[in-house]
Coordinates of C-alpha atoms in Angstrom, one line a residue:
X1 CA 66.9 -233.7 -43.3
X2 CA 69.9 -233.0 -45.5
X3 CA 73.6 -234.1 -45.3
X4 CA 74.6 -231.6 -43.3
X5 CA 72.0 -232.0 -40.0
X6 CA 72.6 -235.4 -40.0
X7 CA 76.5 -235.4 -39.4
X8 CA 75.6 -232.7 -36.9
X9 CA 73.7 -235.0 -34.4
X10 CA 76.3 -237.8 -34.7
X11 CA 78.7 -237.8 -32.2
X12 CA 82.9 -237.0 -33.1
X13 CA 83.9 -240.3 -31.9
X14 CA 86.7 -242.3 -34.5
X15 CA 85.1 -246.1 -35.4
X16 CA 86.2 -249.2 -37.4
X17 CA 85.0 -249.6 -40.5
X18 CA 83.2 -252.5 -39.3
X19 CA 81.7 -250.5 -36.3
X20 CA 80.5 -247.8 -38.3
X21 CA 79.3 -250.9 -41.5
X22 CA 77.4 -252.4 -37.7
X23 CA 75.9 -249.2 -36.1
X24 CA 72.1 -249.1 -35.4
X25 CA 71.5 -246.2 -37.8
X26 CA 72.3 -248.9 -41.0
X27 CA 70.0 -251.1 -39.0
X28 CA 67.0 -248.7 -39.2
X29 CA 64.1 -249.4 -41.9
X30 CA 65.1 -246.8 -44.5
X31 CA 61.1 -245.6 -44.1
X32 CA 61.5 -244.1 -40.8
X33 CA 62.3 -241.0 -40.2
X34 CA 65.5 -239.7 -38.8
X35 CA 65.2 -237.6 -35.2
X36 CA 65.7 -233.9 -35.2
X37 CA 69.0 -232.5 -33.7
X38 CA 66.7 -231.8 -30.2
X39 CA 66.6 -235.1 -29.4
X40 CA 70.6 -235.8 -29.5
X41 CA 72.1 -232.0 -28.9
X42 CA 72.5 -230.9 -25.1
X43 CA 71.3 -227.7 -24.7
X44 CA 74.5 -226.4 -24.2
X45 CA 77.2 -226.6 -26.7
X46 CA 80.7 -227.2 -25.2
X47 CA 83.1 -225.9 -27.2
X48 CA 85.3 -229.0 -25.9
X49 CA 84.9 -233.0 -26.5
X50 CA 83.0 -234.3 -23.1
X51 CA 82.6 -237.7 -21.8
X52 CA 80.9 -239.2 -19.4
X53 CA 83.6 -239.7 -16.8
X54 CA 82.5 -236.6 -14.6
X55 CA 79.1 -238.5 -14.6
X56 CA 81.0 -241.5 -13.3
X57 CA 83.2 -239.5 -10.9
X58 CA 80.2 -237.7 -9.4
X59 CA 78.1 -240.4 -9.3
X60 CA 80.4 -242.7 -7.9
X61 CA 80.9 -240.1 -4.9
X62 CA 77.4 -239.5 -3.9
X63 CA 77.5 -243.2 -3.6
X64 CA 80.5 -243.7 -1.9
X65 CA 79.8 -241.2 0.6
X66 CA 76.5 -242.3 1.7
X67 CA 77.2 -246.2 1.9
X68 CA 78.9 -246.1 5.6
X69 CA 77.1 -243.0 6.6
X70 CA 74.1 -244.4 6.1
X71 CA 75.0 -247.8 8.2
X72 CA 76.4 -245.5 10.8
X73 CA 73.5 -243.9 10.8
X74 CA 71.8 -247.3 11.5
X75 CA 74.3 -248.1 14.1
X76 CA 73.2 -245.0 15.8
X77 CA 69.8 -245.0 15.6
X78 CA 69.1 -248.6 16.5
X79 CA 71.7 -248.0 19.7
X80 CA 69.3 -245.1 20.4
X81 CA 65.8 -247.2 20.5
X82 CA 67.5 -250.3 22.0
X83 CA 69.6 -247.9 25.2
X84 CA 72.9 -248.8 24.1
X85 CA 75.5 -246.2 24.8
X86 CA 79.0 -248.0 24.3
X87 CA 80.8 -247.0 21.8
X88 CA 82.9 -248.4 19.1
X89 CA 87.0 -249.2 20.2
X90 CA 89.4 -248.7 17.8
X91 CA 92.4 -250.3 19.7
X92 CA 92.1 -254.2 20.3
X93 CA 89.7 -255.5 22.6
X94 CA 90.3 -257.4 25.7
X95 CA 89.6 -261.0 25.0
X96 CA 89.1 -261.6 28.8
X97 CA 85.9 -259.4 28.6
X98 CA 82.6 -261.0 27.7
X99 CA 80.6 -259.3 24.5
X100 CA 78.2 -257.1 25.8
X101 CA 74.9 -258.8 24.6
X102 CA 73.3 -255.6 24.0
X103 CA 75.9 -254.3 21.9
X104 CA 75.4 -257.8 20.1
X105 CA 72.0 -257.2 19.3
X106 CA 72.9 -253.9 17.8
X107 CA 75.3 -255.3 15.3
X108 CA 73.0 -258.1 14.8
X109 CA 70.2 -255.5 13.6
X110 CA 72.0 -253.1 11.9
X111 CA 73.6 -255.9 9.8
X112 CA 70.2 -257.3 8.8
X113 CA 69.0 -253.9 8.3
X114 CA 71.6 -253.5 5.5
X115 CA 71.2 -256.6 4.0
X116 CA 67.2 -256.1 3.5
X117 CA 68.0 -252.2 2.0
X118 CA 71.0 -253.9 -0.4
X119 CA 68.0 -256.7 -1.2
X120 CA 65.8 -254.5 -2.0
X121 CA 67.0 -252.6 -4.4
X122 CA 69.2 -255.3 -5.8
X123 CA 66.0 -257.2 -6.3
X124 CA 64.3 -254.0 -8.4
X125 CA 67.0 -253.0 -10.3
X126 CA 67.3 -257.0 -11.7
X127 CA 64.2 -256.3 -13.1
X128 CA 64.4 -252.3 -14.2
X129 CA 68.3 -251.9 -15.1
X130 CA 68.4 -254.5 -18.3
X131 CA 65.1 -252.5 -19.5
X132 CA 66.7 -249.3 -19.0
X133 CA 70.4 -250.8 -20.5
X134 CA 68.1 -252.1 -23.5
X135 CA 66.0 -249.5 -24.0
X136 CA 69.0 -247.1 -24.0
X137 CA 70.2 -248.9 -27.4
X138 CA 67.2 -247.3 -29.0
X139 CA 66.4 -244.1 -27.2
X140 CA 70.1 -243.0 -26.6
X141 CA 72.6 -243.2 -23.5
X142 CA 71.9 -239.2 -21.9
X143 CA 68.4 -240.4 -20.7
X144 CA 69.8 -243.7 -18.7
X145 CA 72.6 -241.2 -17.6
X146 CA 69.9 -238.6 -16.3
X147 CA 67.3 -240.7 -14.4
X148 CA 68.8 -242.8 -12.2
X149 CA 71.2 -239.9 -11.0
X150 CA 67.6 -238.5 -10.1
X151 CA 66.8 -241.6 -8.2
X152 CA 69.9 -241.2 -6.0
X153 CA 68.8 -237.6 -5.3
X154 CA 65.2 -238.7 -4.5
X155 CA 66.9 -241.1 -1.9
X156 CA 68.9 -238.9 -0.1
X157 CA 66.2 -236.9 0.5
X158 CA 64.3 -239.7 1.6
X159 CA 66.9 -240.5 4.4
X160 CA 67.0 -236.5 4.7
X161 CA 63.5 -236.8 6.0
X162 CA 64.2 -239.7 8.4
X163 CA 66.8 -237.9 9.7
X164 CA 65.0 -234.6 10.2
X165 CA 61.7 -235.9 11.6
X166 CA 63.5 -238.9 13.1
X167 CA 61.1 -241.7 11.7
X168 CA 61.5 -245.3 11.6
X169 CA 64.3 -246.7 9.7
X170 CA 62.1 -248.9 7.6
X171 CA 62.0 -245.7 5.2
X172 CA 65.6 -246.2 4.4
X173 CA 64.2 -249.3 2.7
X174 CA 61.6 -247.2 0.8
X175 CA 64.0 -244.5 -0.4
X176 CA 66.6 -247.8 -1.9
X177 CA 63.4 -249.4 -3.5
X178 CA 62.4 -245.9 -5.0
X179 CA 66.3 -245.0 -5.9
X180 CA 65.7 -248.9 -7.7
X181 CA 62.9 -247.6 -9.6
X182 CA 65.1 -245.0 -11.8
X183 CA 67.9 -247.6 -12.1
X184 CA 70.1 -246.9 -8.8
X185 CA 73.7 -246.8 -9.4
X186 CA 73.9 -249.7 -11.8
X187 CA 72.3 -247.9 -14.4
X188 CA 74.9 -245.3 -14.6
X189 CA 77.0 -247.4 -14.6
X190 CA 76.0 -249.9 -17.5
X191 CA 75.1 -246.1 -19.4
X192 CA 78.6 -244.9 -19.0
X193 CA 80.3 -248.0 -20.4
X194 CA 78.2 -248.2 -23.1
X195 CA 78.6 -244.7 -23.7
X196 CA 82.4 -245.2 -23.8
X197 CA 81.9 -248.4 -26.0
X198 CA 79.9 -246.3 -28.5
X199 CA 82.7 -243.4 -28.7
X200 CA 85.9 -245.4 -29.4
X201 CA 87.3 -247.4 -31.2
X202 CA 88.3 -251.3 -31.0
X203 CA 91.9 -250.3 -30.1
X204 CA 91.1 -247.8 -27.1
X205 CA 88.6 -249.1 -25.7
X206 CA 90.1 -251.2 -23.3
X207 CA 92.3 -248.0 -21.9
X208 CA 88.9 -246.1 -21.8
X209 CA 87.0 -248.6 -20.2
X210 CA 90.3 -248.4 -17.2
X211 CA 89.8 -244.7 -17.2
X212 CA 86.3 -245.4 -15.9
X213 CA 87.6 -247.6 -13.8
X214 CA 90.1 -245.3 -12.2
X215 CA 87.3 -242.8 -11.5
X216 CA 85.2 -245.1 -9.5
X217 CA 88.3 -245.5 -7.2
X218 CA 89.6 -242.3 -7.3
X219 CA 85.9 -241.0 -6.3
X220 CA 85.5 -243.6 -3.7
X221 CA 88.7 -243.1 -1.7
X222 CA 87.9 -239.0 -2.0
X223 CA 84.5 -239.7 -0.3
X224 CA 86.0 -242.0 2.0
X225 CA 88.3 -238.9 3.6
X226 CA 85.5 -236.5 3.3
X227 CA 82.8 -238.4 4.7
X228 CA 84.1 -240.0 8.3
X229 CA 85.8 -236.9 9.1
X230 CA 82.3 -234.4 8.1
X231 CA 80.0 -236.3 9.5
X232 CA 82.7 -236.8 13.0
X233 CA 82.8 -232.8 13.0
X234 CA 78.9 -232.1 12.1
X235 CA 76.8 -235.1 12.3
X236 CA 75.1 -236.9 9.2
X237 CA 73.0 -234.0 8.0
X238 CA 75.1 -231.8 6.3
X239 CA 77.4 -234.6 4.2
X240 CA 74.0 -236.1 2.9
X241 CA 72.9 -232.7 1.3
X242 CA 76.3 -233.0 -0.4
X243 CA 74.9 -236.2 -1.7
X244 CA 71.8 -234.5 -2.9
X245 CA 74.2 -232.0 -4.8
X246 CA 76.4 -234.3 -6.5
X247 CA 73.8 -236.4 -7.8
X248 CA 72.0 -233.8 -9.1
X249 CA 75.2 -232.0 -10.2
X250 CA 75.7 -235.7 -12.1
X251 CA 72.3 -235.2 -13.9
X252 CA 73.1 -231.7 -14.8
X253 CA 76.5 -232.3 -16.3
X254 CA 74.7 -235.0 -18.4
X255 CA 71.9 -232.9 -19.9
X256 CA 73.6 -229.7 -20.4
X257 CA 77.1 -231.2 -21.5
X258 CA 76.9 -234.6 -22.8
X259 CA 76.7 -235.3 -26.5
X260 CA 74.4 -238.2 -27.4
X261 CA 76.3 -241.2 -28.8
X262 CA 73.6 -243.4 -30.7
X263 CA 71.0 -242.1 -32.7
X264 CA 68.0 -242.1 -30.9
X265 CA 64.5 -243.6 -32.0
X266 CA 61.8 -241.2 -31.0
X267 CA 59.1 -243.9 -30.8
X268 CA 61.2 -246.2 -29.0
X269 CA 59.1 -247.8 -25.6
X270 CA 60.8 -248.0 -22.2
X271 CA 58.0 -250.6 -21.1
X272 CA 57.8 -253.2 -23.1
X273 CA 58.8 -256.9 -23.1
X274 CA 61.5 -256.8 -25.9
X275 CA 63.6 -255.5 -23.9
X276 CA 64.1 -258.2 -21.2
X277 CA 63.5 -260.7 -24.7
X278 CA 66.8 -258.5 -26.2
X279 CA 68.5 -259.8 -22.8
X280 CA 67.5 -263.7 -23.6
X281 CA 68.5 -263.4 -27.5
X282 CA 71.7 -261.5 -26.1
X283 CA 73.1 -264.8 -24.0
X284 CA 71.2 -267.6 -26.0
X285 CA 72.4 -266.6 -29.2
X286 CA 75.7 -265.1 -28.2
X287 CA 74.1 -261.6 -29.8
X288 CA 74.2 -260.3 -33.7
X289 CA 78.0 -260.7 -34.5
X290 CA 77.8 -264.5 -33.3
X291 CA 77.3 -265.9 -36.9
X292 CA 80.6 -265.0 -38.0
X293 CA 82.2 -267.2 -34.9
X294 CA 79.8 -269.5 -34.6
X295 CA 78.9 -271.6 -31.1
X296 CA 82.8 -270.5 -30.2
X297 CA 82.0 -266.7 -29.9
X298 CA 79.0 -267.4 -27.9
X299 CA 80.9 -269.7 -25.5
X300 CA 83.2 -266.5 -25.3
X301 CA 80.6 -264.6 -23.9
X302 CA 79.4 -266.8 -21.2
X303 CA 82.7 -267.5 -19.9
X304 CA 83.9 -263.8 -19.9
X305 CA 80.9 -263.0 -17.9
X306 CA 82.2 -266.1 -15.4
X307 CA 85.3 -264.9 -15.3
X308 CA 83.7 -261.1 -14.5
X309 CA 81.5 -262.9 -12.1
X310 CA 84.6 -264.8 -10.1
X311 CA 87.3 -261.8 -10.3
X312 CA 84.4 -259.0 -8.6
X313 CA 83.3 -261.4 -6.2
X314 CA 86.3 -262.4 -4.7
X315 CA 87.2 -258.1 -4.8
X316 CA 83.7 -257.4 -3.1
X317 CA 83.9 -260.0 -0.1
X318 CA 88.1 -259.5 0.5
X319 CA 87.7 -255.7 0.6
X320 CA 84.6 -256.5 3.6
X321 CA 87.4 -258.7 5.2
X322 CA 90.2 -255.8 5.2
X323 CA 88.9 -253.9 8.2
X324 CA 88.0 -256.7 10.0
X325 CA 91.2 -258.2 9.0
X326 CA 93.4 -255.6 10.5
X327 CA 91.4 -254.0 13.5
X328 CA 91.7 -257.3 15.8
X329 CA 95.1 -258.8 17.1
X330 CA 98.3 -258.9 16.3
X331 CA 97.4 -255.3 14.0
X332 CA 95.6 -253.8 15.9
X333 CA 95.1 -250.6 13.6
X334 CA 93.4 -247.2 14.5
X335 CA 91.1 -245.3 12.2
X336 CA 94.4 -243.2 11.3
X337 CA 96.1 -246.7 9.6
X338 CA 92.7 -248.1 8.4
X339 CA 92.7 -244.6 6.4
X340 CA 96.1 -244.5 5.1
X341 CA 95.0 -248.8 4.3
X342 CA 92.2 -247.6 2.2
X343 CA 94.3 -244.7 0.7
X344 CA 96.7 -246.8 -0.7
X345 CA 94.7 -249.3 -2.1
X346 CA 92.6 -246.9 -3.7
X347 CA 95.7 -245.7 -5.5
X348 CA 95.6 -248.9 -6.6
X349 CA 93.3 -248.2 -9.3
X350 CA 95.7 -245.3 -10.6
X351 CA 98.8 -247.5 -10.7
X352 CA 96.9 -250.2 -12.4
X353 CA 95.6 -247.9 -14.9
X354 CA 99.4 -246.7 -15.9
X355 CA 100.3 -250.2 -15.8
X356 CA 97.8 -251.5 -18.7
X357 CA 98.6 -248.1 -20.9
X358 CA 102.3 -249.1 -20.4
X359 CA 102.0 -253.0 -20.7
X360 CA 99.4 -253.0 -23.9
X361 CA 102.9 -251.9 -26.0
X362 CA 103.7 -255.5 -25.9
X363 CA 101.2 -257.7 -24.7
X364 CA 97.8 -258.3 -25.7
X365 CA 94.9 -257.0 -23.2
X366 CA 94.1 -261.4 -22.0
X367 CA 97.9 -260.8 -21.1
X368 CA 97.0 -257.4 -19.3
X369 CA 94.5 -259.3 -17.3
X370 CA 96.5 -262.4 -16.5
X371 CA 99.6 -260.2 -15.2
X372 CA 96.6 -258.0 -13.3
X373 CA 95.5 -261.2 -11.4
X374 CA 98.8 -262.4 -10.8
X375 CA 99.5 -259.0 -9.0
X376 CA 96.6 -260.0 -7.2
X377 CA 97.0 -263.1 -5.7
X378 CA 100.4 -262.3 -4.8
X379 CA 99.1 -259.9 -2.4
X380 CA 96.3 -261.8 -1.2
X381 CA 98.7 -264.7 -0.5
X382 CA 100.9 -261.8 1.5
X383 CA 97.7 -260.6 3.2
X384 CA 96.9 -264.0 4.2
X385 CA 100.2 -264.4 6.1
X386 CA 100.4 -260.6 7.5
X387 CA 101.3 -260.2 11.2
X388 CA 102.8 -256.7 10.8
X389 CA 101.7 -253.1 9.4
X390 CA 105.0 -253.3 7.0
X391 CA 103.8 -256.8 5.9
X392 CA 99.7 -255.3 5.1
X393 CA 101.2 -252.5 3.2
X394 CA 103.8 -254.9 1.3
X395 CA 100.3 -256.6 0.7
X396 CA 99.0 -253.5 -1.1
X397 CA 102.1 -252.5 -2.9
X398 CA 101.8 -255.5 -4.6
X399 CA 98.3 -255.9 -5.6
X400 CA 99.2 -252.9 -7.7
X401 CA 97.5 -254.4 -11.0
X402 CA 94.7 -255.7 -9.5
X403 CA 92.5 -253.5 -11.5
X404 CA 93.8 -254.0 -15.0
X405 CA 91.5 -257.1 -14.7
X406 CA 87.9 -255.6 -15.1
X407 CA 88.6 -253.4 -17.5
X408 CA 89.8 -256.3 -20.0
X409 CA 86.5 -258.2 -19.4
X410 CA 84.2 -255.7 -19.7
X411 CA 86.1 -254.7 -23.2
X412 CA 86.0 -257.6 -24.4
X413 CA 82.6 -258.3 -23.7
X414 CA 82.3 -255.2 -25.6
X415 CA 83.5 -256.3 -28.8
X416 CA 82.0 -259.9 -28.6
X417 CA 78.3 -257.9 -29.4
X418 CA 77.4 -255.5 -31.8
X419 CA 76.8 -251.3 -31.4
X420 CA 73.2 -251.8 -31.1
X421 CA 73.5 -254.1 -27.9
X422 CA 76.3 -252.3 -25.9
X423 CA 73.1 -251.1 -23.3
X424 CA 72.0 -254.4 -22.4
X425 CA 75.3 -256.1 -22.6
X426 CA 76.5 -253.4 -20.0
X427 CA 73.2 -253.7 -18.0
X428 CA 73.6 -257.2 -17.6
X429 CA 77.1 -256.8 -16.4
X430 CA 76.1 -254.1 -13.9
X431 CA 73.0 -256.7 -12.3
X432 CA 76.2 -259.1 -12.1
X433 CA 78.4 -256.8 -10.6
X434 CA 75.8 -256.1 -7.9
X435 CA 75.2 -259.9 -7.7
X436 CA 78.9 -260.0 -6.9
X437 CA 78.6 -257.9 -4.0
X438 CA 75.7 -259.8 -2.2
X439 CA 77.7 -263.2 -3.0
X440 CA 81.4 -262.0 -1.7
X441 CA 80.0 -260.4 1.3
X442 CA 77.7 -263.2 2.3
X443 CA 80.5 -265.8 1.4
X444 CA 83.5 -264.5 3.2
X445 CA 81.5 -263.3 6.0
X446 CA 80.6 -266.6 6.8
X447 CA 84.0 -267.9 6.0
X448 CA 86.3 -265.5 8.2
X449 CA 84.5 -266.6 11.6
X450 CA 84.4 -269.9 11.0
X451 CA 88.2 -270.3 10.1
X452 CA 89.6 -268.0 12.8
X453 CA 91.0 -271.3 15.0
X454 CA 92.8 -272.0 12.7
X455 CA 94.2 -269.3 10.1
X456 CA 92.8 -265.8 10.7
X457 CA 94.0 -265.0 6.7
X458 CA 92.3 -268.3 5.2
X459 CA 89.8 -265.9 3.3
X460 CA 92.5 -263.9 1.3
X461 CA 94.4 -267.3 1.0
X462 CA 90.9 -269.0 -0.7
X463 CA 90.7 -265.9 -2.7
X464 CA 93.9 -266.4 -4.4
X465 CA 93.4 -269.8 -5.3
X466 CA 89.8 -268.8 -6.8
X467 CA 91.7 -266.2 -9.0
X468 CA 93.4 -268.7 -10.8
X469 CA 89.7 -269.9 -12.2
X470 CA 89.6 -266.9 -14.4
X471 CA 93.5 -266.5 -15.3
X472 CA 93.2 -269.9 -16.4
X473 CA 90.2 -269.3 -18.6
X474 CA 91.4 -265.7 -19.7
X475 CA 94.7 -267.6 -21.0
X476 CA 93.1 -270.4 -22.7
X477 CA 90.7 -268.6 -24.7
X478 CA 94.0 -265.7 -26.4
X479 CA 95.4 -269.1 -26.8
X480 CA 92.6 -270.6 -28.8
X481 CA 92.3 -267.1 -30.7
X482 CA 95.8 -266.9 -31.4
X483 CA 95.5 -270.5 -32.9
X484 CA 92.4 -269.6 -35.2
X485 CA 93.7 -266.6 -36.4
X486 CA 97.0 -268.3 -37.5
X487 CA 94.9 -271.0 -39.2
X488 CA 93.1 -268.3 -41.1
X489 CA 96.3 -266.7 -42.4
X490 CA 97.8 -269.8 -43.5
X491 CA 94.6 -270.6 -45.1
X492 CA 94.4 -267.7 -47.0

């Protein structure tokens, strides 16, 4: 292959010299040969630079819109078989009225059906997402960006069929198990960071990485409007063939439009055991660029992923708490405020993504994510105390940089490993993400009852003090940098 096809099927991203000196394709035994352009070219040739955020966005709303429908759904069905017919109050219920047992019994199983469908395909996708995040390294990002989106489609239809022939709900745990199989949400996810990682450079990557960010909410809160008031209008059938489309829409855009970002290894095996061994090297040897800072850089890593473990946790069991939070007394909201609640702290995610763009002028990105976390536990602190809908939506206003946090970890996760292990570096992060959200929701679940006698906002006030776990490791590790690299200069 001369000069010429080779630079074609490389993607236009800029790179640091030490990226580019790094990159898997100077890793490669000089005896193998190099891939034709049909393995890295969509078959479609946009005239325009694409990304993957519309893979993201699109992915992000099939999943966002099928969440609550689907426990709804539940809800419904399990009322059906069981002979309930109350229905769900929005205004504040009378505390002189007993809880209707029945009704009891329906939460009770529709909770534990939830928690066995998130189980289940939280306990595949451990297994199948760092294979698919390390195999991705070698076959390229567009297939891990493809299949699982797939998956999602495949599931839909699964709960299509329940729906239509009216079987039992145990198939809803069949279609998340098969949906696991391809990689489920997390996949995407660890393929579109990775992606991202591969395409910029050491300096944007962090405001990249928000971008992504900011799709996941902005997706979420538009499949939050669409979805209650669809399925309110025409029942659960219709909204979950929209979830078929956009998933497969997702796929689409990534095979027709999406530019390959690593050079891809045709002989490259998804099932194999080196890829669950790249994970073990990966977090025991703190990856390929650990030589060069020694048992320091791989301490860096472990405690980065802590401090990504403690900040989604505590975001995944507070935003449970929220509804619960604000439907009882003294709020007492309707489904109009919970709405405009969830609105507004989806915008969040926009406000917090012009704060980091504006803030990275003269602060470093540990800096970004310190001022991101106070933001936050100012307005958990607020939340904790609120008694009034001005109060709640002072509680919002300020958490307005709660998600310049994330998007510091995960980039600087990023550049602790090298271009070869972004896929399982991202993988890994995605199986902790969805980690997080089994821990928050099982932790402040049990924590909101129990503390009701005596502080209804205990949960959000705990939350706050957890936050300052991670600030206080996210400031002591710039510190420490700041300290080496001044050593270095003077040494030099």
């Amino acid at each position: 292959m001369d000069e010429l096809d080779t630079a074609a099927i490389l993607p236009d991203v800029a790179s640091t010299d030490e990226e580019t000196n790094g990159s898997r394709g100077h890793k490669e035994e000089a005896d193998v040969p190099l891939p034709t352009t049909r393995f890295v070219r969509p078959p479609w040739r946009c005239c325009r630079p694409v990304s993957v955020e519309p893979v993201l966005f699109l992915s992000m709303f099939s999943m966002a819109l099928q969440a609550p429908l689907a426990t709804q759904y539940l809800w419904d069905r399990i009322s059906e078989d069981l002979g309930y017919n109350g229905s769900e109050r929005s205004e504040c219920s009378n505390g002189s009225v007993p809880p209707d047992p029945l009704q009891m019994e329906v939460q009770t199983m529709t909770a534990h059906w939830n928690l066995y469908i998130n189980l289940g395909g939280f306990s595949v996708g451990l297994l199948v997402v760092p294979l698919l995040g390390s195999w991705s390294d070698l076959a390229g990002r567009r297939p891990v960006l493809i299949i699982p989106n797939l998956g999602l489609a495949l599931q839909a239809l699964v709960y299509l069929a329940v729906m239509y022939l009216k079987l039992p709900v145990v198939y809803f745990l069949v279609g998340k198990l098969l949906s696991g199989l391809s990689g489920d949400f997390n996949a995407i996810l660890a393929a579109c960071f990775a992606y991202v990682a591969d395409t910029s450079d050491r300096r944007s990557r962090t405001f990249r990485v928000a971008i992504l960010e900011a799709c996941l909410g902005l997706s979420g809160m538009l499949a939050s409007i669409i979805g209650g008031q669809w399925q309110k209008a025409q029942g659960y059938i219709n909204p979950f063939w929209l979830v078929v489309a956009t998933s497969l829409a997702s796929a689409l855009y990534a095979y027709l439009f999406v530019r390959e970002s690593v050079l891809p290894d045709p002989s490259a095996k998804l099932l194999t055991s080196r890829h669950h061994k790249a994970v073990w090297h990966l977090f025991s040897t703190g990856g390929s660029t650990s030589e060069a800072g020694g048992r320091f850089h791989r301490y860096k890593l472990w405690l980065y992923v802590l401090c990504f473990f403690i900040v989604m946790t505590v975001h995944m069991g507070c935003r449970d708490m929220y509804v619960l939070y604000v439907l009882s007394s003294p709020l007492c909201w309707g489904p109009a405020l919970i709405g405009y609640g969830s609105a507004a702290q989806n915008l969040d995610y926009l406000s917090s993504l012009l704060g980091l763009k504006i803030m990275q002028r003269c602060l470093e990105d540990s800096w970004v994510a310190v001022a991101g976390l106070a933001s936050n536990i100012i307005g958990l602190v607020v939340f904790s105390v609120a008694d009034t809908t001005q109060l709640m939506f002072t509680g919002y206003g300020l958490c307005f940089l709660f998600m310049a946090v994330t998007p510091v970890l995960r980039s600087k996760l990023s550049k602790l490993v090298g271009p070869s292990e972004q896929g399982v570096l991202f993988a890994c992060v995605a199986c902790v993400q969805s980690l997080c959200y089994l821990v928050g929701s099982g932790l402040f679940s049990s924590i909101y009852p129990a503390t009701l006698h005596f502080m209804k906002g205990f949960p959000f006030l705990l939350a706050a003090i957890i936050l300052f776990i991670p600030a206080g490791i996210i400031g002591t590790l710039q510190c420490l940098d700041q300290r080496r690299e001044h050593r270095d200069s003077t040494t030099c």
